[in-house]
Coordinates of C-alpha atoms in Angstrom, one line a residue:
Chain A
M1 CA 0.0 0.0 0.0
I2 CA 0.9 3.5 -0.9
R3 CA 0.2 7.2 0.1
I4 CA -1.0 9.4 -2.5
T5 CA -2.1 13.2 -2.2
I6 CA -3.5 15.1 -5.2
A7 CA -3.7 18.5 -5.6
C8 CA -6.5 19.5 -8.1
P9 CA -6.8 23.1 -9.5
A10 CA -10.5 24.2 -8.7
A11 CA -11.1 24.3 -13.0
L12 CA -10.0 20.8 -12.8
I13 CA -12.5 19.3 -10.3
G14 CA -14.9 18.0 -12.5
D15 CA -12.8 16.2 -14.9
A16 CA -11.1 14.6 -12.2
N17 CA -13.8 13.0 -9.9
Q18 CA -14.9 11.5 -13.0
L19 CA -11.4 10.5 -13.2
S20 CA -11.8 9.2 -9.8
L21 CA -15.0 7.7 -10.7
C22 CA -13.7 5.2 -13.0
L23 CA -10.8 4.6 -10.5
G24 CA -12.5 4.6 -7.1
L25 CA -14.8 1.4 -5.4
G26 CA -18.0 3.4 -5.9
P27 CA -20.2 6.0 -7.3
D28 CA -19.7 8.5 -4.1
D29 CA -16.1 8.6 -5.6
A30 CA -17.2 11.3 -7.8
M31 CA -17.1 13.9 -4.7
T32 CA -13.3 12.5 -3.6
Y33 CA -12.1 16.7 -4.8
G34 CA -14.7 18.6 -2.8
A35 CA -14.4 22.4 -2.2
P36 CA -11.1 24.1 -3.4
V37 CA -10.1 25.4 0.2
W38 CA -6.3 25.3 -0.5
Q39 CA -4.7 27.6 -1.7
D40 CA -1.0 28.0 -2.8
A41 CA 1.3 30.9 -2.5
G42 CA -0.2 32.8 -5.3
G43 CA -3.7 32.4 -3.6
A44 CA -4.8 30.1 -6.5
L45 CA -7.1 27.9 -5.1
Y46 CA -7.1 23.6 -4.9
A47 CA -9.0 20.4 -4.2
V48 CA -6.1 17.9 -1.9
A49 CA -7.0 14.7 -1.3
S50 CA -4.8 12.2 0.3
A51 CA -5.6 8.5 0.7
I52 CA -3.8 5.1 0.7
V53 CA -4.3 2.5 -2.4
S54 CA -2.2 -0.4 -3.6
E55 CA 0.5 -0.6 -5.2
G56 CA -1.4 -1.1 -8.2
F57 CA -3.2 2.1 -8.4
I58 CA -0.1 4.2 -10.8
A59 CA -0.2 1.4 -12.9
A60 CA -4.4 1.5 -13.1
A61 CA -3.9 5.2 -13.3
A62 CA -2.0 5.6 -16.2
S63 CA -3.7 3.1 -18.5
P64 CA -6.6 2.9 -20.4
L65 CA -9.5 3.9 -18.6
V66 CA -12.8 1.8 -18.5
A67 CA -16.4 3.1 -17.7
P68 CA -16.9 1.2 -14.1
P69 CA -20.3 0.1 -13.6
W70 CA -21.8 3.1 -11.8
G71 CA -20.6 5.0 -14.8
A72 CA -18.6 7.9 -15.6
D73 CA -17.7 10.7 -18.7
L74 CA -14.7 9.0 -19.8
A75 CA -13.9 12.3 -22.0
A76 CA -13.5 14.2 -18.8
A77 CA -12.4 11.3 -16.9
A78 CA -9.6 11.5 -19.8
R79 CA -8.7 14.9 -19.7
A80 CA -8.2 14.6 -15.8
Q81 CA -5.2 11.5 -17.1
A82 CA -3.6 13.7 -19.0
A83 CA -3.2 16.0 -16.6
I84 CA -1.6 13.5 -14.0
A85 CA 2.1 14.5 -13.0
I86 CA 3.4 12.6 -10.3
W87 CA 6.6 14.2 -7.9
Q88 CA 9.5 12.5 -8.6
D89 CA 12.7 13.7 -6.1
E90 CA 14.5 15.7 -8.7
D91 CA 11.5 18.0 -9.1
A92 CA 11.2 21.7 -8.2
T93 CA 9.1 22.7 -5.5
P94 CA 6.4 23.9 -5.2
F95 CA 4.9 21.2 -7.5
A96 CA 0.9 22.4 -7.6
A97 CA 0.5 24.1 -10.8
Q98 CA -2.6 24.9 -12.3
D99 CA -1.9 23.3 -15.3
R100 CA -1.9 19.6 -13.7
L101 CA -3.3 17.4 -10.9
A102 CA -0.2 17.3 -9.0
A103 CA 0.3 14.0 -7.3
V104 CA 2.6 13.0 -4.7
I105 CA 3.4 9.5 -3.7
V106 CA 4.9 9.5 0.5
D107 CA 4.2 8.2 3.6
D108 CA 3.6 11.6 5.3
P109 CA 0.6 13.4 4.0
Q110 CA 1.8 16.6 5.5
A111 CA 5.4 16.1 4.2
A112 CA 3.3 15.6 0.5
L113 CA 1.3 19.2 1.7
A114 CA 4.7 21.1 1.6
V115 CA 5.9 19.5 -1.9
L116 CA 2.5 20.7 -2.7
G117 CA 3.3 24.1 -1.6
V118 CA -0.5 24.3 -0.4
A119 CA -1.9 25.3 2.8
P120 CA -5.7 25.3 4.1
V121 CA -7.5 28.7 3.4
G122 CA -7.5 30.3 7.1
E123 CA -11.1 29.5 8.9
D124 CA -11.8 32.0 11.6
F125 CA -13.2 30.7 14.9
Chain B
M1 CA -26.2 -3.6 5.1
L2 CA -25.6 -1.8 8.3
L3 CA -29.1 -2.0 8.9
K4 CA -27.9 -5.5 10.5
F5 CA -25.6 -3.4 12.9
F6 CA -28.7 -1.5 14.4
G7 CA -29.8 -1.8 18.1
Q8 CA -27.5 -2.7 20.9
V9 CA -24.0 -3.7 19.7
A10 CA -22.2 -6.9 22.0
G11 CA -18.3 -6.0 23.3
S12 CA -18.5 -2.7 24.3
D13 CA -17.8 -1.9 27.6
R14 CA -20.9 -2.6 29.9
R15 CA -19.8 0.4 32.4
L16 CA -20.7 3.1 29.0
R17 CA -23.5 1.6 27.5
S18 CA -24.7 2.0 31.0
L19 CA -24.4 5.7 30.2
F20 CA -26.9 5.8 27.7
R21 CA -30.2 5.3 29.4
T22 CA -32.9 4.5 27.0
S23 CA -33.7 8.0 26.2
D24 CA -30.4 9.2 25.5
K25 CA -28.7 10.2 22.2
G26 CA -25.5 10.2 21.0
L27 CA -22.5 7.7 19.7
L28 CA -19.9 5.7 21.3
V29 CA -17.1 5.0 19.7
E30 CA -14.8 2.8 21.4
D31 CA -12.9 -0.3 20.9
L32 CA -11.0 -0.5 18.1
N33 CA -8.7 -3.6 17.9
P34 CA -10.1 -4.9 14.2
G35 CA -11.1 -8.3 16.0
R36 CA -14.0 -7.2 18.1
G37 CA -16.0 -6.8 14.6
H38 CA -17.1 -2.7 14.8
L39 CA -14.7 -2.1 11.7
F40 CA -15.5 -2.1 8.1
Q41 CA -13.5 -1.2 5.1
D42 CA -16.5 -0.1 3.6
S43 CA -19.1 2.6 4.1
A44 CA -22.5 -0.5 3.6
G45 CA -20.2 -2.8 6.5
T46 CA -19.6 -5.6 4.3
I47 CA -15.2 -6.1 4.2
P48 CA -14.3 -6.4 7.5
V49 CA -11.0 -4.1 8.5
T50 CA -8.5 -6.8 9.6
A51 CA -5.4 -5.3 10.5
A52 CA -3.8 -1.8 10.9
G53 CA -3.2 0.3 7.7
Q54 CA -6.3 -0.2 6.5
P55 CA -8.5 2.3 5.5
V56 CA -11.7 2.5 7.9
G57 CA -15.3 3.6 6.1
C58 CA -17.3 2.0 8.7
V59 CA -17.3 2.1 12.5
L60 CA -20.2 0.9 15.0
D61 CA -21.4 2.9 17.2
L62 CA -21.6 0.9 20.6
S63 CA -24.2 3.0 21.9
G64 CA -27.1 1.1 20.3
R65 CA -28.2 4.1 18.9
G66 CA -27.4 2.9 15.3
N67 CA -25.0 6.1 14.8
H68 CA -22.9 4.6 12.8
L69 CA -19.7 6.4 11.4
T70 CA -19.5 6.0 7.6
H71 CA -17.7 7.7 4.5
S72 CA -18.8 6.7 1.0
I73 CA -15.9 8.5 -0.4
S74 CA -13.0 5.9 -0.9
A75 CA -10.5 8.6 -0.2
K76 CA -12.1 10.4 2.9
R77 CA -11.6 6.9 5.1
P78 CA -9.2 7.3 8.1
T79 CA -6.4 4.2 8.7
L80 CA -6.8 2.2 11.5
G81 CA -3.2 2.2 13.8
R82 CA -1.7 0.9 16.8
H83 CA 1.0 1.5 18.7
P84 CA 2.5 0.0 22.0
R85 CA 0.9 1.5 25.5
G86 CA 3.3 4.5 25.8
G87 CA 3.7 5.5 22.4
V88 CA 6.1 5.2 19.4
R89 CA 9.5 5.2 19.9
N90 CA 11.8 3.3 17.2
L91 CA 11.8 6.1 14.9
L92 CA 12.9 3.9 12.0
S93 CA 10.2 3.7 8.6
S94 CA 10.1 -0.4 9.0
S95 CA 12.5 -2.8 11.6
E96 CA 11.3 -5.9 9.9
D97 CA 12.0 -4.9 5.8
L98 CA 14.2 -3.1 5.4
T99 CA 13.8 -2.9 1.6
K100 CA 10.5 -0.4 1.8
S101 CA 10.6 3.0 1.8
G102 CA 12.6 4.9 4.0
W103 CA 15.4 2.6 3.5
A104 CA 18.6 2.3 1.1
V105 CA 21.2 0.5 0.1
V106 CA 25.1 2.3 -0.7
S107 CA 27.0 0.6 -3.1
S108 CA 25.8 -3.0 -1.1
V109 CA 24.0 -5.4 -2.4
L110 CA 20.8 -5.9 0.5
T111 CA 19.1 -9.6 0.3
G112 CA 16.6 -11.5 2.8
A113 CA 13.1 -11.7 3.4
G114 CA 13.0 -10.3 6.8
P115 CA 13.5 -9.5 9.6
D116 CA 17.0 -11.2 8.5
F117 CA 19.1 -9.2 6.0
T118 CA 22.3 -9.4 4.5
I119 CA 24.3 -6.3 3.6
V120 CA 27.0 -7.3 1.0
P121 CA 29.5 -4.1 0.3
N122 CA 30.8 -3.7 -3.6
A123 CA 34.4 -4.6 -3.6
G124 CA 36.8 -2.1 -2.9
T125 CA 33.8 0.7 -1.8
P126 CA 34.6 1.6 2.0
G127 CA 31.1 4.0 1.5
A128 CA 29.2 0.8 1.4
R129 CA 26.1 1.0 3.8
I130 CA 22.2 0.2 4.6
Q131 CA 20.8 3.0 5.9
G132 CA 17.4 4.1 7.2
T133 CA 16.2 7.7 7.6
Y134 CA 14.7 9.3 10.6
L135 CA 14.3 12.8 11.2
T136 CA 16.7 13.9 14.5
A137 CA 15.6 16.6 17.2
G138 CA 18.5 17.7 17.8
A139 CA 20.9 18.0 20.7
V140 CA 19.4 15.4 22.7
R141 CA 20.4 11.8 23.6
Y142 CA 19.3 8.6 21.5
K143 CA 19.9 5.3 21.8
I144 CA 20.3 2.6 18.4
G145 CA 19.5 -1.0 18.7
L146 CA 20.0 -3.8 16.8
E147 CA 21.5 -7.4 16.1
I148 CA 24.3 -8.1 14.1
R149 CA 25.9 -11.3 13.3
P150 CA 29.1 -12.1 10.8
L151 CA 28.7 -13.7 7.3
G152 CA 32.2 -13.6 6.2
A153 CA 33.1 -9.2 7.4
A154 CA 34.4 -8.9 11.0
W155 CA 33.5 -5.3 11.6
A156 CA 30.7 -3.0 11.1
H157 CA 30.6 0.9 12.1
V158 CA 27.4 1.9 13.8
G159 CA 25.9 4.7 13.9
R160 CA 24.0 7.7 12.7
G161 CA 25.3 9.8 10.1
G162 CA 28.6 9.3 9.0
A163 CA 29.4 9.8 12.8
G164 CA 29.4 6.2 14.7
L165 CA 31.2 3.1 17.0
W166 CA 33.5 0.6 15.1
V167 CA 32.2 -3.0 16.5
N168 CA 33.7 -6.3 15.7
V169 CA 31.1 -8.7 15.2
V170 CA 33.4 -11.8 15.6
T171 CA 34.2 -10.7 19.0
G172 CA 32.1 -8.4 20.3
E173 CA 34.8 -6.2 21.1
T174 CA 34.3 -2.2 20.3
G175 CA 36.9 -0.5 18.5
T176 CA 37.2 3.1 17.8
N177 CA 34.3 5.7 16.8
N178 CA 34.2 8.9 15.4
F179 CA 31.1 10.8 17.1
G180 CA 33.1 13.5 17.4
T181 CA 32.0 14.7 14.6
G182 CA 28.3 13.8 14.7
G183 CA 27.7 14.3 18.2
S184 CA 29.4 12.2 20.7
L185 CA 29.4 8.6 22.3
V186 CA 27.8 7.7 25.8
S187 CA 27.6 4.0 25.9
A188 CA 28.1 1.2 23.6
T189 CA 27.0 -2.8 24.9
V190 CA 27.6 -5.8 22.4
G191 CA 26.0 -8.7 24.0
P192 CA 26.9 -12.3 24.3
A193 CA 26.8 -14.8 20.4
D194 CA 24.2 -16.6 20.0
A195 CA 24.5 -20.0 18.7
D196 CA 24.5 -18.5 15.2
G197 CA 26.7 -16.1 15.8
W198 CA 24.0 -13.0 16.7
R199 CA 25.0 -10.3 19.0
S200 CA 23.2 -7.5 19.9
V201 CA 24.9 -4.1 19.6
V202 CA 23.6 -1.2 22.3
V203 CA 24.8 2.4 20.9
V204 CA 24.3 5.6 23.1
F205 CA 24.8 8.8 21.8
D206 CA 24.3 12.8 22.4
E207 CA 23.0 14.2 19.0
I208 CA 25.0 17.8 18.0
A209 CA 22.1 20.6 17.9
F210 CA 21.0 21.2 14.5
A211 CA 19.1 24.6 13.8
T212 CA 16.0 22.3 12.5
P213 CA 14.4 19.3 12.2
T214 CA 17.0 17.2 10.2
I215 CA 16.8 14.2 8.1
T216 CA 19.5 11.9 8.9
Q217 CA 20.3 8.0 8.5
L218 CA 20.9 5.3 10.9
R219 CA 24.0 3.7 9.0
I220 CA 25.8 0.0 9.1
Y221 CA 28.9 0.1 7.1
P222 CA 30.2 -3.8 7.4
S223 CA 34.0 -3.9 6.7
V224 CA 35.8 -7.4 6.3
G225 CA 39.1 -6.4 8.4
A226 CA 40.0 -4.3 10.7
P227 CA 39.0 -0.5 10.1
S228 CA 42.0 1.7 9.7
G229 CA 40.3 4.2 11.1
P230 CA 37.5 5.8 13.3
D231 CA 36.0 6.8 10.2
P232 CA 33.7 4.3 8.0
G233 CA 35.6 5.3 5.0
Y234 CA 38.6 3.2 6.6
A235 CA 37.0 -0.2 5.8
V236 CA 39.1 -2.9 4.8
G237 CA 38.8 -5.6 2.7
N238 CA 35.4 -5.7 1.1
D239 CA 35.5 -8.1 -1.7
G240 CA 31.9 -8.0 -2.9
V241 CA 31.2 -11.6 -1.3
A242 CA 31.4 -11.0 2.1
G243 CA 29.2 -9.2 4.7
V244 CA 26.7 -9.3 7.7
A245 CA 23.4 -10.1 8.5
V246 CA 21.3 -7.3 10.4
R247 CA 18.2 -7.6 11.9
R248 CA 15.6 -5.7 14.3
P249 CA 17.1 -2.2 14.0
Y250 CA 15.5 0.6 16.2
L251 CA 16.9 4.4 16.6
Q252 CA 14.7 6.2 19.1
L253 CA 15.1 9.6 21.5
G254 CA 16.5 8.2 24.8
T255 CA 17.8 5.1 26.5
A256 CA 14.3 3.9 28.2
G257 CA 13.3 0.6 26.6
G258 CA 14.3 -1.6 24.0
Y259 CA 12.9 -2.7 20.2
Q260 CA 9.4 -1.9 19.0
R261 CA 9.0 -3.6 15.6
V262 CA 7.5 -1.2 13.0
T263 CA 5.9 -2.5 10.1
S264 CA 5.0 0.7 8.7
Q265 CA 3.9 3.9 10.2
Y266 CA 0.8 2.3 11.4
D267 CA 1.7 -0.5 13.0
V268 CA 4.3 -0.1 15.7
T269 CA 4.1 -3.0 18.4
E270 CA 6.1 -4.1 20.8
V271 CA 6.2 -7.5 23.0
G272 CA 5.0 -7.9 26.3
V273 CA 3.8 -4.4 25.7
P274 CA -0.6 -4.0 24.8
A275 CA -1.6 -3.0 22.0
I276 CA -3.4 1.1 21.3
W277 CA -5.7 1.4 18.6
Y278 CA -6.8 4.3 17.0
L279 CA -8.1 6.0 13.5
D280 CA -5.4 8.3 11.5
F281 CA -7.0 11.2 10.4
D282 CA -4.6 12.4 7.7
G283 CA -4.7 16.6 8.1
V284 CA -5.9 16.4 4.6
D285 CA -9.4 15.1 4.1
D286 CA -10.6 12.4 6.1
Q287 CA -14.0 12.6 7.6
L288 CA -16.0 9.7 9.1
V289 CA -20.0 11.1 9.7
T290 CA -23.0 9.9 11.3
P291 CA -26.6 9.3 10.0
V292 CA -28.7 12.6 11.1
I293 CA -29.2 13.2 14.8
N294 CA -32.2 15.1 16.4
W295 CA -30.6 15.8 19.5
G296 CA -33.9 16.9 21.4
S297 CA -31.3 18.3 24.4
H298 CA -30.0 21.7 25.2
E299 CA -27.1 19.5 27.0
V300 CA -23.7 17.9 25.9
T301 CA -21.6 15.8 26.4
L302 CA -18.5 15.3 24.0
L303 CA -15.3 13.6 25.2
A304 CA -12.7 11.9 22.8
G305 CA -9.0 10.4 23.7
V306 CA -6.6 12.2 21.0
N307 CA -3.1 12.7 20.0
R308 CA -2.6 15.7 17.5
R309 CA 0.1 15.4 15.4
S310 CA 0.7 18.8 13.9
N311 CA -1.3 22.4 15.0
S312 CA 0.0 23.9 11.7
N313 CA -3.5 23.6 11.1
N314 CA -6.6 24.2 13.1
G315 CA -8.3 20.7 13.1
V316 CA -11.9 19.3 13.8
V317 CA -11.7 16.7 16.0
A318 CA -15.5 16.6 15.9
E319 CA -18.8 19.3 15.5
F320 CA -22.2 18.6 15.3
S321 CA -23.5 20.3 12.5
T322 CA -22.0 21.6 9.9
D323 CA -20.2 24.9 11.3
T324 CA -21.0 26.2 15.0
D325 CA -20.6 29.7 14.0
V326 CA -23.8 30.1 12.0
N327 CA -25.3 27.0 13.0
A328 CA -26.7 25.4 16.3
G329 CA -24.8 22.7 17.4
F330 CA -20.7 22.1 19.5
Y331 CA -17.5 21.7 18.3
L332 CA -13.9 20.1 19.4
L333 CA -11.1 21.3 17.8
A334 CA -8.0 20.4 18.5
P335 CA -6.1 22.6 17.8
A336 CA -8.6 25.7 17.9
Q337 CA -6.0 27.9 15.8
A338 CA -3.6 27.1 13.4
G339 CA 0.0 27.2 15.5
N340 CA -1.9 27.3 18.9
T341 CA -0.6 24.9 21.4
N342 CA -4.2 24.6 22.9
F343 CA -8.0 22.8 22.0
G344 CA -11.0 24.4 21.6
V345 CA -14.6 24.3 22.5
A346 CA -18.2 26.2 21.3
A347 CA -21.7 25.3 21.7
R348 CA -24.5 27.4 19.9
V349 CA -28.0 27.3 20.2
S350 CA -28.5 30.8 18.0
I351 CA -25.2 32.9 19.7
T352 CA -21.9 30.9 19.6
V353 CA -20.0 30.7 22.7
P354 CA -16.3 29.5 21.6
L355 CA -13.7 29.1 24.1
V356 CA -10.9 28.3 22.5
G357 CA -7.9 30.1 24.2
A358 CA -6.7 28.9 28.0
N359 CA -6.3 25.0 26.7
P360 CA -3.2 23.8 26.2
L361 CA -2.5 20.7 24.0
A362 CA 0.8 20.2 22.6
D363 CA 1.2 17.9 19.8
N364 CA 2.4 14.3 20.4
E365 CA 0.9 15.2 23.7
P366 CA -2.1 12.4 24.0
A367 CA -5.7 13.4 25.9
I368 CA -8.5 13.4 27.0
I369 CA -10.4 16.2 25.9
G370 CA -14.1 17.6 25.3
L371 CA -16.7 20.1 26.6
T372 CA -20.4 20.0 28.6
A373 CA -22.4 22.7 28.1
N374 CA -26.2 23.2 28.7
S375 CA -27.8 25.9 26.9
A376 CA -30.4 26.2 29.5
Q377 CA -28.1 27.0 32.5
P378 CA -26.2 28.6 30.5
R379 CA -23.2 27.1 30.6
L380 CA -20.2 25.7 28.6
A381 CA -17.0 24.5 30.2
A382 CA -13.9 22.5 28.6
R383 CA -12.5 19.4 29.8
K384 CA -8.8 17.9 30.1
N385 CA -7.8 14.6 31.4
G386 CA -10.7 14.2 34.1
A387 CA -10.7 18.2 35.0
E388 CA -12.9 21.4 34.1
V389 CA -10.3 23.3 32.2
V390 CA -12.0 26.7 31.4
A391 CA -15.8 27.6 31.7
S392 CA -18.0 29.9 30.8
A393 CA -21.9 31.3 31.8
A394 CA -22.4 33.5 28.2
N395 CA -25.7 32.7 26.3
Q396 CA -25.9 30.8 23.7
G397 CA -29.8 31.3 22.8
A398 CA -32.3 29.5 24.2
G399 CA -33.4 26.2 23.0
N400 CA -32.0 22.4 21.9
Y401 CA -28.5 21.9 19.8
G402 CA -30.5 21.1 16.3
N403 CA -30.9 18.0 13.9
Y404 CA -27.8 16.9 12.8
P405 CA -25.2 15.2 11.7
I406 CA -21.6 14.7 13.6
Y407 CA -19.0 15.1 11.3
I408 CA -15.3 13.4 12.5
G409 CA -12.1 14.5 11.6
E410 CA -13.4 17.6 9.1
R411 CA -15.8 20.0 9.0
G412 CA -19.2 19.4 7.3
G413 CA -20.4 21.1 4.8
A414 CA -17.2 22.9 3.0
Q415 CA -15.2 20.1 3.5
S416 CA -12.1 21.7 5.4
V417 CA -10.6 22.3 8.8
P418 CA -8.9 18.2 9.1
F419 CA -7.7 17.3 12.0
N420 CA -3.9 16.2 11.8
G421 CA -3.5 13.0 14.6
R422 CA -5.2 10.1 16.2
L423 CA -8.8 9.1 17.7
Y424 CA -8.7 6.7 20.1
G425 CA -12.2 6.7 21.4
L426 CA -15.2 9.0 21.7
L427 CA -18.6 9.6 23.5
A428 CA -20.8 11.9 22.8
I429 CA -24.5 11.9 24.5
N430 CA -27.3 14.3 24.6
R431 CA -27.1 15.7 28.6
V432 CA -24.4 16.9 30.9
L433 CA -23.0 13.3 32.4
S434 CA -22.8 13.5 36.6
Q435 CA -19.7 13.6 38.0
S436 CA -19.1 9.9 38.8
E437 CA -20.2 9.4 35.2
L438 CA -17.8 11.3 34.1
T439 CA -15.1 9.9 35.9
V440 CA -16.4 6.6 34.6
A441 CA -16.2 7.7 31.0
E442 CA -13.0 10.1 31.3
R443 CA -11.3 6.8 33.1
W444 CA -12.3 4.1 30.2
L445 CA -11.3 6.6 27.6
A446 CA -7.2 7.3 29.4
V447 CA -6.8 3.7 29.1
R448 CA -8.0 3.2 25.4
T449 CA -5.6 6.3 24.5
G450 CA -3.1 5.0 27.1
V451 CA -2.7 8.0 28.9
V452 CA -3.0 7.6 33.3
L453 CA -5.2 9.7 35.0

């Protein structure tokens, strides 16, 4: 099992959720990326998801997409698939950007957030 | 289907269940050992959780109210974890599989399926080694332990980074050390060889001061011949054939205690020490939710056993309603504000009353925290480890606390304010418990959390 943490730009949330439908476990995975409540240093907004997945997840995410039994918009999912970028050690940080689904594969989700360079939009209490 | 679990659930602590009188409403989460059958990987409750490291999509409500915690989105499910009572000491990412992330092999060949591994340095490569990363806290005392036996190489340099001590793994004698370049050696103990040649090696050292937490490594450098100097670069005679075998490495803060088995960050065990089970919330998007509960009361007691990993962002441990700042409800936050070493509570019918200061809670401090509230008095109190820490008589508005789900680990609605830490158990009930009842509940949570009250 591996942990993958993905920053999805606000403009890609719809497509990314269709990809989640194809790779996920049920129809509610269409809500994997919720409100864009994370932001980068420049204030650009993202939805962030982090989960433990099987070792085969990365290969599955790069394979030709198949519609799941609960249905999915394959064209939208394919757009999201084409936007996936997996961080490698030599890549520059912050890794989150408006033109990609930035994925970081490290055990510690907080370390992944640091690589992505995103933080929660502040809430007052 | 979850329907089969509605009604009273066997297996929960009888004293705790007895707190829920017939007319009471609420939620009871306890005893997260997967062997009890209270946990499922999916929200429908069909795939049991069987081990630490698995996602948890359904946690049965043991109060008998049927308010099971679920999440239907795969990525949002927390992870089951366990650690020994007393906490995790071994800072390595894995102790019985040296091929996993966090370990690296340098100019050597590593073989084995665990827990025993063989390290054979490549010929003529004095820097050959195996290393496991950890985050050093700086100028404090550390202890390294491992078992080692010769497989043609008579010596091994054991230490942190490039600083360490030469040990003769054949005779058990210790050689020179170069800790002066990275802390200072406090003591070294090499045990007698067993029938298979395994010896225990324990090295205690004081780390040098770092300005900030720094990633470094436990390192083991084999040397076929007697090293010609204290540095690991003085290894002699490595021929690509001879090496050493190692198993069960650990590196810990302080000197108390010994080996803890680290299978993963979510699965740490220790022989002879009871396991403490928990739900790990990742501080990104993990969340569990109850069905809508018509609270039907102007009173509440909410208690949770937690260990917050970081205060870098404010985090919802539990909240009744999607936002207690604008809806009726109540919340328990840790921390209440990003960067603060506190926890926060609030209650509201129509006026939010927050208590977010004066409630100290450090990172990595296991604790029982919570609140009691009664909007009719009015009164709100924050509790920690069996005692009130602060209270308020401010007006919360008149009436009951509403008709909402309880969100665990993240705020509802906008899905923000993620809790970054461990949840060991939780009790929510729609009345203020008596002092004797609070004692029962908080002592139970303390046992589940590994806290002594």
